[in-house]
Coordinates of C-alpha atoms and ligand atoms in Angstrom, one line a residue:
M28 CA -10.4 3.1 -2.6
S29 CA -10.0 1.7 -5.9
T30 CA -13.0 1.1 -7.4
H31 CA -12.3 -0.7 -9.9
G32 CA -9.1 -2.4 -9.0
T33 CA -10.6 -6.0 -9.0
A34 CA -12.3 -5.8 -12.3
A35 CA -9.0 -3.8 -13.8
H36 CA -6.9 -7.2 -14.2
H37 CA -8.5 -8.5 -16.8
R38 CA -5.8 -5.9 -18.6
L39 CA -2.8 -8.3 -17.8
P40 CA -2.1 -11.2 -19.5
D41 CA 1.1 -12.7 -17.1
L42 CA 0.1 -12.1 -13.8
P43 CA 2.0 -13.8 -10.9
P44 CA -0.1 -17.0 -9.6
L45 CA -0.3 -15.6 -5.9
V46 CA -2.6 -12.8 -7.8
R47 CA -4.3 -14.7 -9.3
R48 CA -5.1 -16.6 -7.0
A49 CA -6.3 -13.6 -4.9
L50 CA -7.7 -11.9 -7.6
E51 CA -10.2 -15.3 -7.5
V52 CA -10.9 -14.9 -4.4
A53 CA -12.1 -11.4 -4.8
R54 CA -13.8 -12.3 -7.6
A55 CA -16.1 -14.2 -4.8
H56 CA -16.1 -12.4 -1.8
G57 CA -17.7 -9.6 -4.7
F58 CA -15.1 -7.7 -3.1
E59 CA -13.8 -5.0 -6.0
H60 CA -11.7 -3.0 -4.0
S61 CA -8.2 -4.3 -5.1
C62 CA -5.5 -2.3 -5.7
H63 CA -5.1 -1.7 -10.0
P64 CA -2.2 -3.6 -11.6
E65 CA -0.1 -0.4 -11.8
Q66 CA -0.2 0.0 -7.9
G67 CA 0.7 -4.1 -8.1
L68 CA 3.5 -3.7 -10.9
L69 CA 5.8 -0.6 -9.0
I70 CA 4.7 -1.9 -5.3
R71 CA 5.9 -5.2 -6.7
A72 CA 8.9 -3.7 -8.1
L73 CA 10.3 -2.1 -4.8
A74 CA 9.0 -5.3 -2.9
G75 CA 11.5 -7.1 -4.5
G76 CA 14.4 -3.8 -3.8
A77 CA 13.1 -4.5 0.6
A78 CA 15.9 -6.3 2.4
G79 CA 13.8 -7.9 5.6
L80 CA 10.4 -6.7 6.2
I81 CA 7.0 -5.9 3.9
G82 CA 4.0 -4.2 5.9
E83 CA 0.4 -3.7 4.6
S84 CA -2.8 -1.8 5.8
G85 CA -5.4 -3.4 3.9
T86 CA -5.2 -6.8 3.3
G87 CA -8.4 -6.7 1.2
C88 CA -8.6 -10.4 -0.2
G89 CA -4.5 -10.0 -1.4
V90 CA -4.1 -8.8 -4.3
G91 CA -1.9 -5.9 -3.3
L92 CA -0.2 -9.0 -1.0
A93 CA 0.2 -11.5 -3.7
W94 CA 2.0 -8.8 -6.3
L95 CA 4.8 -7.4 -2.9
A96 CA 4.6 -11.9 -2.3
S97 CA 4.6 -12.6 -6.4
G98 CA 8.3 -9.9 -5.6
A99 CA 10.3 -10.3 -2.7
A100 CA 12.9 -11.7 -2.5
P101 CA 13.3 -15.2 -0.2
G102 CA 13.8 -14.7 3.1
V103 CA 11.6 -11.1 3.0
R104 CA 9.4 -11.3 6.3
L105 CA 5.7 -9.8 5.5
V106 CA 3.0 -8.6 7.5
S107 CA -0.5 -7.1 6.7
V108 CA -3.2 -6.2 8.8
E109 CA -7.3 -6.0 7.8
R110 CA -9.5 -5.1 10.6
D111 CA -12.6 -6.7 8.2
P112 CA -12.7 -10.6 9.8
A113 CA -13.8 -11.8 6.8
R114 CA -11.8 -10.1 4.4
A115 CA -8.8 -11.3 6.3
A116 CA -9.9 -15.1 6.6
V117 CA -9.8 -15.2 2.7
A118 CA -6.8 -13.3 2.3
A119 CA -4.6 -15.8 4.9
E120 CA -6.1 -18.4 3.0
V121 CA -4.9 -17.5 -0.3
F122 CA -1.6 -17.3 1.3
A123 CA -2.1 -20.9 3.0
D124 CA 1.4 -22.2 1.8
Q125 CA 3.3 -18.9 1.7
P126 CA 5.0 -19.1 5.9
Q127 CA 6.3 -15.7 4.7
V128 CA 3.2 -14.1 4.7
R129 CA 1.2 -13.0 8.0
V130 CA -2.7 -11.5 7.4
L131 CA -3.1 -10.3 11.2
C132 CA -7.0 -9.4 11.5
A133 CA -6.3 -6.0 13.5
D134 CA -6.6 -2.6 12.8
W135 CA -3.8 -1.0 10.9
T136 CA -2.5 0.5 13.7
E137 CA -1.4 -3.2 15.1
L138 CA 1.2 -2.6 12.9
Y139 CA 3.7 -1.0 15.0
E140 CA 4.1 -3.9 17.2
H141 CA 5.8 -5.4 14.7
G142 CA 7.7 -3.0 12.5
P143 CA 9.8 -1.5 11.5
F144 CA 9.5 -2.1 7.7
D145 CA 12.4 -1.4 4.4
L146 CA 8.5 -1.4 2.5
L147 CA 5.4 -0.3 4.2
V148 CA 1.8 0.4 1.7
L149 CA -0.5 1.9 3.7
D150 CA -3.4 0.8 2.5
G151 CA -6.3 1.0 4.6
G152 CA -5.6 3.0 7.1
G153 CA -2.9 5.2 8.4
Q154 CA -2.9 7.0 5.3
G155 CA -4.8 9.7 6.8
K156 CA -7.8 10.3 4.3
G157 CA -11.2 10.8 5.5
I158 CA -10.3 12.2 10.1
E159 CA -8.5 9.1 11.0
P160 CA -4.4 10.7 12.3
P161 CA -1.9 9.7 9.5
A162 CA 0.7 7.2 10.3
D163 CA 4.0 8.1 12.4
P164 CA 6.8 7.1 9.6
A165 CA 9.7 7.4 10.9
R166 CA 8.2 5.2 14.1
L167 CA 6.9 2.4 10.5
L168 CA 9.8 2.7 8.7
S169 CA 13.3 1.4 8.6
P170 CA 16.1 3.8 7.9
Q171 CA 16.3 2.8 3.9
G172 CA 12.6 1.7 4.5
T173 CA 9.9 3.8 2.0
L174 CA 6.4 4.2 1.8
V175 CA 4.0 4.0 -0.3
M176 CA 0.1 5.0 -0.7
D177 CA -1.9 4.7 -3.8
D178 CA -5.3 6.2 -5.3
F179 CA -4.7 9.2 -5.4
T180 CA -6.1 11.8 -8.7
P181 CA -3.7 13.0 -11.1
S182 CA -3.5 17.0 -10.8
P183 CA -2.1 19.6 -13.3
G184 CA -1.6 22.2 -10.5
W185 CA -0.2 23.2 -7.3
P186 CA -1.3 22.9 -4.9
P187 CA -3.3 18.7 -5.7
L188 CA -7.1 19.0 -5.5
H189 CA -8.8 16.9 -3.4
E190 CA -12.9 16.6 -5.5
G191 CA -12.0 21.0 -6.0
R192 CA -10.0 21.6 -2.0
P193 CA -6.3 20.9 -1.2
D194 CA -6.3 17.5 -1.0
T195 CA -4.9 17.8 2.7
A196 CA -4.1 13.9 2.6
R197 CA -1.7 14.5 0.5
L198 CA -0.3 17.3 0.5
H199 CA 0.2 15.8 4.7
W200 CA 2.5 13.0 2.5
L201 CA 4.2 15.2 0.4
E202 CA 5.7 18.1 2.7
H203 CA 6.7 15.6 5.1
P204 CA 9.3 16.8 6.3
A205 CA 10.9 13.9 8.0
L206 CA 10.6 12.7 4.6
R207 CA 11.7 12.4 0.8
A208 CA 8.1 12.3 -0.8
V209 CA 7.1 12.5 -4.3
E210 CA 4.3 11.4 -6.4
V211 CA 4.2 9.3 -9.3
R212 CA 1.7 9.2 -12.5
L213 CA 1.0 5.0 -13.1
A214 CA -3.0 5.9 -15.5
P215 CA -4.2 9.1 -16.6
D216 CA -6.5 8.4 -13.5
L217 CA -4.1 7.4 -10.9
S218 CA -1.5 8.1 -8.8
S219 CA 0.4 7.0 -5.9
V220 CA 3.3 8.7 -3.3
V221 CA 6.2 7.2 -2.9
A222 CA 8.8 8.0 0.2
T223 CA 11.6 7.4 2.1
L224 CA 12.8 8.9 5.4
R225 CA 15.5 11.9 5.1
G226 CA 18.4 11.4 7.1
Q227 CA 19.9 12.4 9.7
A228 CA 21.0 15.9 10.4
G229 CA 24.1 16.3 9.2
S230 CA 24.3 12.6 7.2
A231 CA 24.6 13.0 3.2
R232 CA 20.5 11.7 3.0
D233 CA 20.0 15.6 5.2
T234 CA 19.2 17.6 1.5
Ligands
SAM307 C1 -9.0 -0.6 -1.0 S1 -9.2 -1.8 0.5 C2 -7.0 -2.7 0.3 C3 -7.2 -3.5 -1.4 C4 -6.2 -4.5 -1.0 N1 -5.0 -3.6 0.2 C5 -5.9 -4.5 -2.8 O1 -4.7 -4.7 -3.0 O2 -7.1 -5.6 -2.7 C6 -8.8 -1.9 1.8 C7 -8.7 -2.3 3.4 O3 -8.7 -1.7 4.0 C8 -9.0 -2.1 5.4 N2 -9.6 -1.4 6.2 C9 -9.3 0.3 6.2 N3 -10.1 0.8 7.1 C10 -8.5 -0.1 8.2 C11 -8.4 0.2 9.1 N4 -8.5 1.4 10.5 N5 -7.3 -1.2 10.1 C12 -7.2 -1.8 8.8 N6 -7.9 -2.3 7.8 C13 -8.8 -1.7 7.0 C14 -10.7 -2.2 4.0 O4 -11.4 -3.4 5.8 C15 -10.6 -3.0 3.2 O5 -10.5 -4.0 3.1

């Protein structure tokens, strides 16, 4: 989980207005676990490539969702799912004047009812960390879709380690047979996994 993502935003001077609004709400509610600004910059750029629908698990107070909405082209819709009712309510307020954005109060698996997504950010459920089952990218992504997960600690060797042991959640995504996945280091202490679906057998993308 992003322990100080909310506070870390003070490093960036020119934040998009929606991100500023979500940060004010996060601070007012004492929510420290917003995404890091480096992740925000990454997902804002990726949102610009989405054609129709963007999804997110774990809305928090809406900071990551605000980065996504700030990068999305007109006409692109965004759906984010948060299981904590109080956080879902304040996040929905942040986007009250953004009709293209929906915040749902539910378990992340509700996303299966709303996809497939051109861009899917897993930030609260679906990452396969701990005992929860990981999301199924083949069901959730459109054929050209991109999956992003953050909050990994860069690891110098292979396999990547977490608390001294092979990081099974990260390995799940990096070695997933349906995905072409890469780990991107965003800061000395932060990396994200970005993945796209492999094509059907025999297609140009199936390599
Ligand atoms: C790291 S925070 C999300 C930060 C947010 N994406 C942002 O960038 O500001 C994780 C959030 O996921 C929510 N969450 C955890 N497990 C969940 C689940 N199974 N379904 C829905 N939300 C979940 C938590 O309540 C928490 O608000």
